[in-house]
Amino acid sequence: MTLIEVLTSSVMASIVLLASTQACFQVHKAITKQNNLSILQSEAIQAFHMMGLAIQHAQIKTGSPKSSLLKVMAKDSSAPSNKKSGEFQVRKGAASVNSSDAFYTYDAYNKRENGSYKAFFIQQQGHYQNKDGVLYLQTQNKKGALQNDAVMAHVQSMQIKVGVPNASNSILEWMEPYQINDSGRRYPQWKHVRALKIQLVLQRGKTPLELERVFALRH
């Protein structure tokens, strides 16, 4: 075998090896992406299930005083207070986790431990490059103390829109939480809310995913 033939064989072998390496890399990348999507979808389904149950079961007692908690309420760029249930703390800048919204529900007829009050919000965990948004569930124990439990990680933001019936009650109009009035004679108020639309923006590694669900109040 001549020197030219040897060099030609080496070049061809290198090309085949490079092509095989690139193919393996692309296969590994595709498998990683699919695995990340499966994990994100599975975790999101569980999170949406928890939020959906809280929204659908929200209700207040008949004849309850005006000072009692609303059955559902959301707030823009916020998180629930860690001192008192049914209150929010507005967050700005990086602390807002991409201007993520928060909401709570109240089920006056649910007497189980941690059952009557539920709030969902996003909070950033970690440092520097390892920062990650986590969806938390806030509940209240038998002694009235508030506690936060992680539901899922890899959350970039949670955005909420509120559905209220239009003037003819024929369709729902989707509004931002800041457009709903806490009380008074102005319309619409939180007592008029019939549904919440929740969008989760997720990312695991370099794999992004956006999911949206609409939940109607039953009561």
CSV table of C-alpha atoms in Angstrom, one decimal:
chain,number,residue,atom,x,y,z
A,1,MET,CA,0.0,0.0,0.0
A,2,THR,CA,1.4,3.3,-1.1
A,3,LEU,CA,1.7,6.4,1.2
A,4,ILE,CA,-1.1,8.1,-0.7
A,5,GLU,CA,-3.4,5.1,-0.2
A,6,VAL,CA,-2.6,5.1,3.6
A,7,LEU,CA,-3.3,8.8,3.9
A,8,THR,CA,-6.5,8.4,1.9
A,9,SER,CA,-7.6,5.5,4.2
A,10,SER,CA,-6.8,7.6,7.3
A,11,VAL,CA,-8.8,10.6,6.0
A,12,MET,CA,-11.8,8.4,5.2
A,13,ALA,CA,-11.6,6.7,8.6
A,14,SER,CA,-11.5,10.1,10.3
A,15,ILE,CA,-14.5,11.3,8.3
A,16,VAL,CA,-16.5,8.2,9.2
A,17,LEU,CA,-15.5,8.5,12.9
A,18,LEU,CA,-16.4,12.2,12.9
A,19,ALA,CA,-19.8,11.5,11.3
A,20,SER,CA,-20.4,8.7,13.8
A,21,THR,CA,-19.5,11.0,16.7
A,22,GLN,CA,-21.8,13.7,15.5
A,23,ALA,CA,-24.6,11.2,15.0
A,24,CYS,CA,-24.1,9.9,18.6
A,25,PHE,CA,-24.1,13.5,19.9
A,26,GLN,CA,-27.3,14.3,18.1
A,27,VAL,CA,-29.0,11.1,19.4
A,28,HIS,CA,-27.8,11.9,22.9
A,29,LYS,CA,-29.1,15.5,22.6
A,30,ALA,CA,-32.5,14.3,21.3
A,31,ILE,CA,-32.8,11.7,24.1
A,32,THR,CA,-31.9,14.3,26.7
A,33,LYS,CA,-34.4,16.7,25.4
A,34,GLN,CA,-37.2,14.1,25.3
A,35,ASN,CA,-36.3,13.0,28.9
A,36,ASN,CA,-36.4,16.7,30.1
A,37,LEU,CA,-39.8,17.2,28.4
A,38,SER,CA,-41.2,14.1,30.0
A,39,ILE,CA,-40.0,15.2,33.4
A,40,LEU,CA,-41.4,18.7,33.0
A,41,GLN,CA,-44.7,17.5,31.7
A,42,SER,CA,-45.1,15.0,34.5
A,43,GLU,CA,-44.3,17.5,37.2
A,44,ALA,CA,-46.5,20.1,35.6
A,45,ILE,CA,-49.5,17.7,35.4
A,46,GLN,CA,-49.1,17.1,39.1
A,47,ALA,CA,-48.8,20.8,39.9
A,48,PHE,CA,-51.9,21.7,37.8
A,49,HIS,CA,-53.8,18.9,39.5
A,50,MET,CA,-53.1,20.4,42.9
A,51,MET,CA,-53.9,23.9,41.8
A,52,GLY,CA,-57.1,22.7,40.0
A,53,LEU,CA,-58.4,21.0,43.1
A,54,ALA,CA,-57.8,24.0,45.2
A,55,ILE,CA,-59.6,26.3,42.7
A,56,GLN,CA,-62.5,24.0,42.0
A,57,HIS,CA,-63.2,23.5,45.7
A,58,ALA,CA,-63.0,27.1,46.7
A,59,GLN,CA,-66.0,28.4,48.6
A,60,ILE,CA,-67.0,30.6,51.5
A,61,LYS,CA,-69.7,29.9,54.2
A,62,THR,CA,-73.2,31.3,53.5
A,63,GLY,CA,-73.7,34.4,55.6
A,64,SER,CA,-70.0,34.7,56.5
A,65,PRO,CA,-68.9,38.2,57.5
A,66,LYS,CA,-67.3,40.6,54.9
A,67,SER,CA,-64.1,40.5,56.9
A,68,SER,CA,-63.7,36.7,56.1
A,69,LEU,CA,-61.3,35.5,53.4
A,70,LEU,CA,-62.4,35.6,49.8
A,71,LYS,CA,-62.7,32.2,48.2
A,72,VAL,CA,-60.1,33.0,45.6
A,73,MET,CA,-57.7,35.9,44.9
A,74,ALA,CA,-54.6,36.5,42.7
A,75,LYS,CA,-52.0,39.2,42.7
A,76,ASP,CA,-49.5,40.4,40.1
A,77,SER,CA,-45.8,40.0,40.6
A,78,SER,CA,-46.2,38.8,44.2
A,79,ALA,CA,-46.0,36.0,46.8
A,80,PRO,CA,-48.3,35.3,49.8
A,81,SER,CA,-47.3,36.8,53.1
A,82,ASN,CA,-45.5,34.5,55.5
A,83,LYS,CA,-47.2,36.3,58.4
A,84,LYS,CA,-50.9,36.2,57.7
A,85,SER,CA,-53.0,34.1,55.3
A,86,GLY,CA,-54.9,35.9,52.6
A,87,GLU,CA,-52.4,38.6,52.2
A,88,PHE,CA,-49.7,39.3,49.5
A,89,GLN,CA,-46.3,40.9,49.4
A,90,VAL,CA,-45.5,42.6,46.1
A,91,ARG,CA,-42.0,41.7,44.7
A,92,LYS,CA,-39.9,43.6,42.2
A,93,GLY,CA,-36.8,42.9,40.2
A,94,ALA,CA,-35.2,39.5,40.3
A,95,ALA,CA,-37.2,38.6,43.5
A,96,SER,CA,-40.3,38.6,41.4
A,97,VAL,CA,-39.1,35.6,39.3
A,98,ASN,CA,-39.9,37.1,35.9
A,99,SER,CA,-42.9,39.0,37.4
A,100,SER,CA,-44.6,35.7,38.5
A,101,ASP,CA,-48.1,36.0,40.0
A,102,ALA,CA,-49.5,34.3,43.0
A,103,PHE,CA,-53.0,33.2,44.1
A,104,TYR,CA,-54.8,31.7,47.1
A,105,THR,CA,-58.0,29.8,47.6
A,106,TYR,CA,-60.1,29.3,50.7
A,107,ASP,CA,-62.5,26.4,51.3
A,108,ALA,CA,-64.5,27.2,54.4
A,109,TYR,CA,-66.1,23.8,54.5
A,110,ASN,CA,-62.8,21.8,54.4
A,111,LYS,CA,-61.9,21.2,58.1
A,112,ARG,CA,-58.9,18.9,57.4
A,113,GLU,CA,-55.5,19.9,58.6
A,114,ASN,CA,-53.9,22.3,56.0
A,115,GLY,CA,-57.1,21.9,53.9
A,116,SER,CA,-59.0,25.2,54.1
A,117,TYR,CA,-56.3,27.6,52.9
A,118,LYS,CA,-54.0,27.1,49.9
A,119,ALA,CA,-51.7,29.6,48.2
A,120,PHE,CA,-49.4,29.0,45.2
A,121,PHE,CA,-46.4,31.1,44.3
A,122,ILE,CA,-43.0,31.0,42.7
A,123,GLN,CA,-39.7,31.6,44.6
A,124,GLN,CA,-36.1,31.5,43.4
A,125,GLN,CA,-33.7,29.1,45.0
A,126,GLY,CA,-30.0,28.6,44.7
A,127,HIS,CA,-27.1,31.0,43.8
A,128,TYR,CA,-25.6,32.4,40.7
A,129,GLN,CA,-25.8,29.9,37.8
A,130,ASN,CA,-27.6,27.3,39.9
A,131,LYS,CA,-30.7,29.5,40.5
A,132,ASP,CA,-34.0,27.8,39.8
A,133,GLY,CA,-37.6,28.8,40.2
A,134,VAL,CA,-39.7,26.6,42.5
A,135,LEU,CA,-43.5,26.4,42.8
A,136,TYR,CA,-44.5,26.4,46.4
A,137,LEU,CA,-47.8,25.6,48.1
A,138,GLN,CA,-48.5,27.6,51.3
A,139,THR,CA,-50.9,26.0,53.8
A,140,GLN,CA,-51.9,26.6,57.4
A,141,ASN,CA,-51.5,24.0,60.2
A,142,LYS,CA,-53.8,23.4,63.2
A,143,LYS,CA,-52.1,26.1,65.2
A,144,GLY,CA,-52.6,28.7,62.5
A,145,ALA,CA,-48.9,28.8,61.5
A,146,LEU,CA,-48.2,29.2,57.8
A,147,GLN,CA,-45.9,26.7,56.1
A,148,ASN,CA,-44.4,26.5,52.6
A,149,ASP,CA,-43.9,23.2,50.7
A,150,ALA,CA,-42.1,22.8,47.4
A,151,VAL,CA,-44.3,21.4,44.6
A,152,MET,CA,-42.0,21.4,41.6
A,153,ALA,CA,-38.8,23.0,40.3
A,154,HIS,CA,-37.6,24.3,36.9
A,155,VAL,CA,-40.3,27.1,36.9
A,156,GLN,CA,-39.3,30.3,35.0
A,157,SER,CA,-42.6,32.1,35.7
A,158,MET,CA,-46.3,31.6,36.5
A,159,GLN,CA,-48.8,34.1,35.0
A,160,ILE,CA,-52.4,34.2,35.9
A,161,LYS,CA,-55.5,35.7,34.2
A,162,VAL,CA,-58.9,36.0,35.7
A,163,GLY,CA,-62.2,35.1,34.0
A,164,VAL,CA,-65.3,37.1,34.7
A,165,PRO,CA,-68.6,37.0,32.9
A,166,ASN,CA,-69.4,39.9,30.5
A,167,ALA,CA,-72.5,42.1,30.7
A,168,SER,CA,-74.7,39.5,29.1
A,169,ASN,CA,-73.1,36.6,31.1
A,170,SER,CA,-72.6,34.8,27.8
A,171,ILE,CA,-68.8,34.6,27.7
A,172,LEU,CA,-65.9,35.0,30.1
A,173,GLU,CA,-63.6,38.0,29.7
A,174,TRP,CA,-60.0,37.4,30.7
A,175,MET,CA,-58.5,40.1,32.8
A,176,GLU,CA,-55.2,40.7,34.7
A,177,PRO,CA,-55.5,40.4,38.5
A,178,TYR,CA,-54.8,44.1,38.9
A,179,GLN,CA,-58.0,44.9,37.0
A,180,ILE,CA,-60.2,43.1,39.6
A,181,ASN,CA,-61.4,45.2,42.6
A,182,ASP,CA,-61.0,44.0,46.1
A,183,SER,CA,-64.3,45.5,47.3
A,184,GLY,CA,-66.7,48.3,46.9
A,185,ARG,CA,-69.2,49.0,44.1
A,186,ARG,CA,-66.8,48.8,41.2
A,187,TYR,CA,-67.2,46.0,38.8
A,188,PRO,CA,-65.7,43.5,38.5
A,189,GLN,CA,-64.9,42.2,42.0
A,190,TRP,CA,-63.3,39.0,43.1
A,191,LYS,CA,-66.7,37.6,44.0
A,192,HIS,CA,-67.5,37.7,40.3
A,193,VAL,CA,-64.6,35.6,39.3
A,194,ARG,CA,-65.6,32.3,37.6
A,195,ALA,CA,-62.3,30.9,36.5
A,196,LEU,CA,-58.5,31.2,36.5
A,197,LYS,CA,-56.2,30.7,33.5
A,198,ILE,CA,-52.7,29.7,34.6
A,199,GLN,CA,-49.6,29.6,32.4
A,200,LEU,CA,-46.4,27.9,33.5
A,201,VAL,CA,-43.1,28.6,31.8
A,202,LEU,CA,-40.7,25.8,32.5
A,203,GLN,CA,-37.1,25.0,31.7
A,204,ARG,CA,-34.9,22.0,32.6
A,205,GLY,CA,-31.4,22.3,31.3
A,206,LYS,CA,-31.7,23.8,27.8
A,207,THR,CA,-35.2,22.4,27.3
A,208,PRO,CA,-38.1,24.9,27.5
A,209,LEU,CA,-41.8,24.2,27.9
A,210,GLU,CA,-44.9,26.4,28.2
A,211,LEU,CA,-48.2,25.0,29.4
A,212,GLU,CA,-51.5,26.6,30.1
A,213,ARG,CA,-54.7,25.4,31.9
A,214,VAL,CA,-58.1,26.9,32.6
A,215,PHE,CA,-59.8,26.1,35.9
A,216,ALA,CA,-63.4,26.9,36.7
A,217,LEU,CA,-64.7,27.5,40.2
A,218,ARG,CA,-67.5,25.2,41.1
A,219,HIS,CA,-69.2,27.4,43.7
